[in-house]
């Protein structure tokens, strides 16, 4: 079996100073990609900044014979996002891959969540992915090639107590992934998302101690490498990944219940049928969904 190589390709990995991003950057570099190692280098809640962690990753890549540069810019500002992509152009002349991975946490139960806590988390995860992708997109379109991997989360897909800001951002990334998958298709820009579980500084206080050895960041990076590779033609999909297991996550619509001119009482009385899952549809575009729904409605 041939090895998946990235020779000649340039990757931007955001939030690559620690955890998952660090592992993705090392793995892509080991497979021949030139990498922009971006990290603001702050604390888990996004406060503070340092280029130390990103510089360490670059040093490690260089020591292993790879090529990488540091970007200490903030994904959450238009100037920072432009600067991150510009680092790739300046150092390596192009950009092919964007791994949107940077993230922070400001957990708080909804009733106590401040506007600032909401905004800060949405800004890094959702706005950051939008801004960095936007900065790269014109380059990708022009060269008619690109691979984008967004980092969603089971918290967004399924909900998580105390994480209204984070789960909203992470589900927002699913919408971005799906729409960009459609808009990028003609220019061979494939866009997918991962929903990982791994032992990092973000999760070490939440996961049971016995997870540390099995839920490693290194067990997330092979999926990212495949989704970032030119041989991957899949787009607009989301994958659950952790501890060596990978699964497609999909949004499905149940068969539904129908009665013309129904009342609220009819809804109540047919709730079980409305909630039924099987047989479900898994439309991959709005066109497919509305086509199928219209057929069931008419
Ligand atoms: P981490 O805290 O080790 O890594 C996040 C990195 O993003 C840090 O190095 C941080 O400095 C950087 N960062 C934060 N704000 C930034 C900004 N504005 N600009 C540039 N860099 C910034 O955490 P981990 O676990 O590696 O998280 C990586 C991604 O994976 C995040 O998006 C996280 O939400 C997501 N994720 C992680 C899960 C896990 O189980 N570890 C579960 C689901 C999602």
Short mmCIF file of C-alpha atoms and ligand atoms in Angstrom, two decimals:
data_model
loop_
_atom_site.label_atom_id
_atom_site.label_comp_id
_atom_site.label_asym_id
_atom_site.label_seq_id
_atom_site.Cartn_x
_atom_site.Cartn_y
_atom_site.Cartn_z
CA UNK A 1 0.00 0.00 0.00
CA UNK A 2 1.31 3.42 -0.93
CA UNK A 3 2.08 5.89 1.82
CA UNK A 4 0.04 9.10 1.93
CA UNK A 5 2.63 11.81 1.26
CA UNK A 6 2.36 15.60 1.27
CA UNK A 7 5.56 16.50 -0.57
CA UNK A 8 5.16 19.92 -2.20
CA UNK A 9 2.07 20.67 -0.13
CA UNK A 10 1.80 23.48 2.41
CA UNK A 11 -0.40 23.15 5.49
CA UNK A 12 -1.61 25.70 8.01
CA UNK A 13 -2.49 24.18 11.38
CA UNK A 14 -4.06 26.59 13.87
CA UNK A 15 -3.65 26.06 17.58
CA UNK A 16 -0.71 23.77 16.86
CA UNK A 17 1.37 24.60 19.93
CA UNK A 18 -0.37 22.04 22.15
CA UNK A 19 -2.54 18.95 22.06
CA UNK A 20 -4.25 17.88 18.87
CA UNK A 21 -2.92 20.67 16.65
CA UNK A 22 0.64 19.89 17.69
CA UNK A 23 0.13 16.25 16.79
CA UNK A 24 -1.47 17.14 13.41
CA UNK A 25 1.42 19.48 12.56
CA UNK A 26 4.03 16.86 13.44
CA UNK A 27 2.22 14.17 11.47
CA UNK A 28 1.74 16.29 8.33
CA UNK A 29 5.38 17.42 8.46
CA UNK A 30 6.59 13.85 8.88
CA UNK A 31 4.70 13.00 5.70
CA UNK A 32 6.44 15.77 3.77
CA UNK A 33 4.18 18.82 4.17
CA UNK A 34 5.65 22.23 4.90
CA UNK A 35 3.75 23.52 7.89
CA UNK A 36 2.75 26.86 9.38
CA UNK A 37 2.54 26.11 13.09
CA UNK A 38 0.11 28.71 14.38
CA UNK A 39 -0.54 29.23 18.05
CA UNK A 40 -1.38 32.20 20.19
CA UNK A 41 0.17 30.35 23.12
CA UNK A 42 -2.26 31.47 25.79
CA UNK A 43 -4.01 29.65 28.62
CA UNK A 44 -6.94 27.28 28.16
CA UNK A 45 -9.39 30.18 28.59
CA UNK A 46 -7.63 32.17 25.86
CA UNK A 47 -5.89 34.66 28.13
CA UNK A 48 -2.21 35.47 27.61
CA UNK A 49 0.03 34.85 24.62
CA UNK A 50 3.42 33.35 23.83
CA UNK A 51 5.14 32.05 20.72
CA UNK A 52 6.98 29.50 22.90
CA UNK A 53 4.74 26.45 22.29
CA UNK A 54 4.58 26.96 18.49
CA UNK A 55 8.35 27.57 18.33
CA UNK A 56 8.94 24.29 20.16
CA UNK A 57 6.87 22.40 17.60
CA UNK A 58 8.73 24.07 14.73
CA UNK A 59 12.02 23.13 16.36
CA UNK A 60 10.93 19.51 16.64
CA UNK A 61 9.82 19.39 12.99
CA UNK A 62 13.07 20.95 11.82
CA UNK A 63 15.10 18.55 13.97
CA UNK A 64 13.30 15.67 12.26
CA UNK A 65 14.28 17.03 8.84
CA UNK A 66 10.99 18.78 8.05
CA UNK A 67 10.12 22.38 7.23
CA UNK A 68 7.94 24.62 9.36
CA UNK A 69 7.49 28.22 10.46
CA UNK A 70 5.91 29.80 13.52
CA UNK A 71 2.87 32.04 13.41
CA UNK A 72 1.88 33.58 16.72
CA UNK A 73 -1.15 35.32 15.27
CA UNK A 74 -4.69 35.26 16.61
CA UNK A 75 -7.19 33.31 14.48
CA UNK A 76 -10.06 35.39 15.86
CA UNK A 77 -9.13 38.68 14.17
CA UNK A 78 -9.20 39.34 10.40
CA UNK A 79 -5.62 40.71 10.55
CA UNK A 80 -4.39 37.70 12.52
CA UNK A 81 -6.05 35.24 10.13
CA UNK A 82 -4.62 37.06 7.09
CA UNK A 83 -1.17 37.03 8.71
CA UNK A 84 -1.36 33.28 9.35
CA UNK A 85 -2.05 32.52 5.69
CA UNK A 86 0.47 35.14 4.59
CA UNK A 87 3.12 33.26 6.63
CA UNK A 88 2.51 30.25 4.38
CA UNK A 89 2.77 32.33 1.21
CA UNK A 90 5.88 34.18 2.40
CA UNK A 91 7.71 31.08 3.65
CA UNK A 92 6.58 28.45 1.15
CA UNK A 93 4.86 30.26 -1.75
CA UNK A 94 1.46 28.57 -1.44
CA UNK A 95 -1.18 27.06 0.82
CA UNK A 96 -2.99 23.77 0.19
CA UNK A 97 -4.32 22.61 3.54
CA UNK A 98 -5.99 24.40 6.41
CA UNK A 99 -6.59 22.57 9.68
CA UNK A 100 -8.84 24.78 11.83
CA UNK A 101 -8.06 23.49 15.30
CA UNK A 102 -7.45 26.47 17.61
CA UNK A 103 -9.76 26.54 20.58
CA UNK A 104 -10.45 27.78 24.08
CA UNK A 105 -12.94 27.00 26.83
CA UNK A 106 -15.07 29.30 29.00
CA UNK A 107 -17.50 26.78 30.46
CA UNK A 108 -20.42 28.10 32.50
CA UNK A 109 -24.01 26.98 32.97
CA UNK A 110 -26.27 28.98 30.66
CA UNK A 111 -27.97 31.06 33.35
CA UNK A 112 -24.61 32.36 34.52
CA UNK A 113 -22.84 32.72 31.18
CA UNK A 114 -21.67 36.26 30.43
CA UNK A 115 -21.79 37.86 27.00
CA UNK A 116 -18.01 38.02 27.14
CA UNK A 117 -17.72 34.27 27.77
CA UNK A 118 -20.08 33.58 24.88
CA UNK A 119 -18.31 35.94 22.47
CA UNK A 120 -14.77 34.79 23.33
CA UNK A 121 -15.51 31.14 22.59
CA UNK A 122 -17.51 31.79 19.41
CA UNK A 123 -14.72 34.14 18.26
CA UNK A 124 -11.91 31.57 18.44
CA UNK A 125 -13.69 28.42 17.28
CA UNK A 126 -16.26 29.65 14.77
CA UNK A 127 -15.16 33.12 13.69
CA UNK A 128 -11.54 31.93 13.72
CA UNK A 129 -12.26 29.04 11.37
CA UNK A 130 -14.25 31.37 9.12
CA UNK A 131 -11.50 34.00 9.06
CA UNK A 132 -8.55 31.65 8.45
CA UNK A 133 -10.46 29.72 5.77
CA UNK A 134 -11.53 32.99 4.19
CA UNK A 135 -7.94 34.20 4.06
CA UNK A 136 -6.86 30.95 2.37
CA UNK A 137 -9.87 30.51 0.12
CA UNK A 138 -8.84 32.82 -2.73
CA UNK A 139 -5.49 30.97 -2.98
CA UNK A 140 -7.23 27.59 -2.96
CA UNK A 141 -9.73 28.66 -5.62
CA UNK A 142 -7.05 30.12 -7.82
CA UNK A 143 -5.01 26.92 -7.77
CA UNK A 144 -8.21 24.81 -7.98
CA UNK A 145 -7.12 22.67 -5.06
CA UNK A 146 -7.54 22.66 -1.32
CA UNK A 147 -8.26 20.55 1.72
CA UNK A 148 -9.86 21.98 4.85
CA UNK A 149 -10.36 20.12 8.11
CA UNK A 150 -12.49 21.78 10.77
CA UNK A 151 -12.57 20.70 14.40
CA UNK A 152 -16.08 20.21 15.70
CA UNK A 153 -16.89 18.29 18.88
CA UNK A 154 -19.31 15.74 20.29
CA UNK A 155 -20.30 18.60 22.65
CA UNK A 156 -21.70 20.50 19.67
CA UNK A 157 -23.21 17.53 17.88
CA UNK A 158 -24.98 16.13 20.91
CA UNK A 159 -25.03 18.91 23.53
CA UNK A 160 -23.00 19.32 26.69
CA UNK A 161 -24.05 20.76 30.05
CA UNK A 162 -22.24 24.02 30.81
CA UNK A 163 -20.96 24.50 27.26
CA UNK A 164 -23.65 26.51 25.45
CA UNK A 165 -21.01 28.81 23.91
CA UNK A 166 -18.67 25.97 22.91
CA UNK A 167 -21.34 23.61 21.58
CA UNK A 168 -22.94 26.40 19.53
CA UNK A 169 -19.56 27.18 17.95
CA UNK A 170 -18.86 23.50 17.30
CA UNK A 171 -22.24 22.89 15.65
CA UNK A 172 -21.75 26.10 13.68
CA UNK A 173 -18.61 24.52 12.27
CA UNK A 174 -20.73 21.66 10.93
CA UNK A 175 -22.82 24.17 8.97
CA UNK A 176 -19.67 25.84 7.67
CA UNK A 177 -18.25 22.45 6.69
CA UNK A 178 -21.35 21.43 4.79
CA UNK A 179 -21.85 24.68 2.90
CA UNK A 180 -18.16 25.12 2.11
CA UNK A 181 -18.08 21.51 0.92
CA UNK A 182 -20.67 22.49 -1.68
CA UNK A 183 -19.13 25.84 -2.59
CA UNK A 184 -15.63 24.41 -2.85
CA UNK A 185 -16.52 21.38 -4.96
CA UNK A 186 -15.92 22.94 -8.38
CA UNK A 187 -12.41 23.99 -7.40
CA UNK A 188 -11.54 20.60 -5.83
CA UNK A 189 -11.66 22.13 -2.36
CA UNK A 190 -12.80 19.38 0.03
CA UNK A 191 -14.01 20.34 3.48
CA UNK A 192 -14.67 17.96 6.35
CA UNK A 193 -14.87 18.10 10.12
CA UNK A 194 -13.72 15.90 12.95
CA UNK A 195 -15.38 15.49 16.34
CA UNK A 196 -12.52 14.12 18.44
CA UNK A 197 -12.06 12.81 21.95
CA UNK A 198 -8.50 12.94 23.22
CA UNK A 199 -6.54 13.52 26.37
CA UNK A 200 -5.19 17.08 26.21
CA UNK A 201 -4.98 20.00 28.60
CA UNK A 202 -8.55 20.79 27.49
CA UNK A 203 -9.93 17.48 28.71
CA UNK A 204 -7.51 16.16 31.34
CA UNK A 205 -9.70 17.38 34.20
CA UNK A 206 -12.86 15.92 32.61
CA UNK A 207 -11.79 12.48 31.39
CA UNK A 208 -11.10 9.51 33.67
CA UNK A 209 -7.38 9.03 34.35
CA UNK A 210 -7.35 5.63 32.62
CA UNK A 211 -8.17 7.37 29.30
CA UNK A 212 -4.76 9.05 29.11
CA UNK A 213 -2.90 6.14 27.54
CA UNK A 214 -5.57 5.23 24.96
CA UNK A 215 -7.14 8.57 24.02
CA UNK A 216 -3.97 10.12 22.69
CA UNK A 217 -3.76 13.10 20.32
CA UNK A 218 -1.68 10.88 18.01
CA UNK A 219 -4.75 8.70 17.49
CA UNK A 220 -6.66 11.67 16.02
CA UNK A 221 -4.05 12.81 13.50
CA UNK A 222 -4.28 9.91 10.96
CA UNK A 223 -7.88 10.91 10.13
CA UNK A 224 -6.81 14.54 9.74
CA UNK A 225 -3.98 13.45 7.44
CA UNK A 226 -6.33 11.40 5.27
CA UNK A 227 -8.94 14.19 5.06
CA UNK A 228 -6.12 16.61 4.16
CA UNK A 229 -4.78 14.37 1.42
CA UNK A 230 -5.45 14.78 -2.30
CA UNK A 231 -6.69 11.19 -2.51
CA UNK A 232 -9.63 12.00 -0.22
CA UNK A 233 -12.60 13.03 -2.35
CA UNK A 234 -15.14 13.10 0.47
CA UNK A 235 -16.51 16.52 1.37
CA UNK A 236 -19.02 18.03 3.79
CA UNK A 237 -18.84 15.14 6.25
CA UNK A 238 -18.25 14.89 9.99
CA UNK A 239 -16.33 12.09 11.70
CA UNK A 240 -16.27 11.01 15.30
CA UNK A 241 -12.74 9.92 16.23
CA UNK A 242 -10.93 8.76 19.33
CA UNK A 243 -8.82 5.96 20.81
CA UNK A 244 -8.39 4.35 17.39
CA UNK A 245 -12.05 4.35 16.30
CA UNK A 246 -13.39 6.45 13.41
CA UNK A 247 -17.10 6.77 12.51
CA UNK A 248 -19.18 8.94 10.20
CA UNK A 249 -21.65 11.19 12.04
CA UNK A 250 -24.65 12.19 9.99
CA UNK A 251 -27.75 14.33 10.30
CA UNK A 252 -30.81 12.25 9.54
CA UNK A 253 -34.50 12.98 9.01
CA UNK A 254 -37.08 10.45 10.14
CA UNK A 255 -39.96 9.24 7.93
CA UNK A 256 -42.33 11.71 9.59
CA UNK A 257 -46.07 11.83 10.10
CA UNK A 258 -48.47 13.70 7.82
CA UNK A 259 -52.03 14.92 8.01
CA UNK A 260 -53.31 17.96 6.13
CA UNK A 261 -54.68 20.81 8.29
CA UNK A 262 -53.67 19.23 11.57
CA UNK A 263 -54.07 20.85 14.98
CA UNK A 264 -51.74 21.14 17.96
CA UNK A 265 -53.74 18.32 19.54
CA UNK A 266 -53.08 16.13 16.49
CA UNK A 267 -49.37 16.84 16.94
CA UNK A 268 -49.62 15.79 20.61
CA UNK A 269 -51.54 12.64 19.72
CA UNK A 270 -49.08 11.61 17.00
CA UNK A 271 -45.89 12.55 18.82
CA UNK A 272 -44.57 9.00 18.78
CA UNK A 273 -44.84 8.78 14.98
CA UNK A 274 -43.20 12.21 14.61
CA UNK A 275 -40.31 11.08 16.84
CA UNK A 276 -39.81 7.83 14.92
CA UNK A 277 -36.32 7.47 13.44
CA UNK A 278 -36.61 4.52 11.05
CA UNK A 279 -36.45 4.46 8.11
CA UNK A 280 -34.42 7.67 8.08
CA UNK A 281 -32.98 9.77 5.28
CA UNK A 282 -29.45 11.14 5.35
CA UNK A 283 -29.52 13.94 2.80
CA UNK A 284 -26.11 15.42 2.02
CA UNK A 285 -27.41 18.66 0.50
CA UNK A 286 -30.31 20.99 1.17
CA UNK A 287 -31.58 20.08 -2.31
CA UNK A 288 -31.72 16.41 -1.39
CA UNK A 289 -33.36 17.16 1.94
CA UNK A 290 -36.02 19.45 0.52
CA UNK A 291 -36.59 17.12 -2.42
CA UNK A 292 -37.22 14.20 -0.10
CA UNK A 293 -39.24 16.26 2.38
CA UNK A 294 -41.38 17.76 -0.37
CA UNK A 295 -42.11 14.28 -1.69
CA UNK A 296 -43.25 13.22 1.77
CA UNK A 297 -45.26 16.42 2.26
CA UNK A 298 -47.18 16.42 -1.02
P1 LIG B 1 -5.39 22.57 23.55
O1 LIG B 1 -5.76 23.62 24.53
O2 LIG B 1 -4.27 21.67 23.88
O3 LIG B 1 -5.11 23.21 22.13
C1 LIG B 1 -5.75 24.34 21.64
C2 LIG B 1 -4.70 25.27 21.09
O4 LIG B 1 -5.33 26.40 20.47
C3 LIG B 1 -3.79 25.81 22.18
O5 LIG B 1 -2.44 25.52 21.87
C4 LIG B 1 -4.07 27.31 22.19
O6 LIG B 1 -2.94 28.09 22.50
C5 LIG B 1 -4.53 27.54 20.77
N1 LIG B 1 -5.33 28.76 20.62
C6 LIG B 1 -6.32 29.18 21.44
N2 LIG B 1 -6.81 30.35 21.01
C7 LIG B 1 -6.13 30.67 19.88
C8 LIG B 1 -6.20 31.76 18.98
N3 LIG B 1 -7.08 32.75 19.16
N4 LIG B 1 -5.36 31.78 17.91
C9 LIG B 1 -4.46 30.78 17.74
N5 LIG B 1 -4.35 29.72 18.58
C10 LIG B 1 -5.18 29.67 19.63
O7 LIG B 1 -6.72 21.69 23.31
P2 LIG B 1 -6.98 20.47 22.30
O8 LIG B 1 -7.76 19.48 23.05
O9 LIG B 1 -5.77 20.07 21.58
O10 LIG B 1 -8.02 21.18 21.29
C11 LIG B 1 -7.82 21.29 19.90
C12 LIG B 1 -9.17 21.44 19.24
O11 LIG B 1 -9.90 20.22 19.38
C13 LIG B 1 -10.05 22.52 19.83
O12 LIG B 1 -10.76 23.17 18.81
C14 LIG B 1 -11.00 21.75 20.72
O13 LIG B 1 -12.20 22.44 20.94
C15 LIG B 1 -11.19 20.50 19.88
N6 LIG B 1 -11.70 19.36 20.61
C16 LIG B 1 -10.91 18.70 21.51
C17 LIG B 1 -11.41 17.61 22.17
C18 LIG B 1 -10.59 16.78 23.07
O14 LIG B 1 -11.09 15.73 23.52
N7 LIG B 1 -9.35 17.17 23.38
C19 LIG B 1 -12.81 17.19 22.02
C20 LIG B 1 -13.53 17.89 21.01
C21 LIG B 1 -12.98 18.96 20.35
#
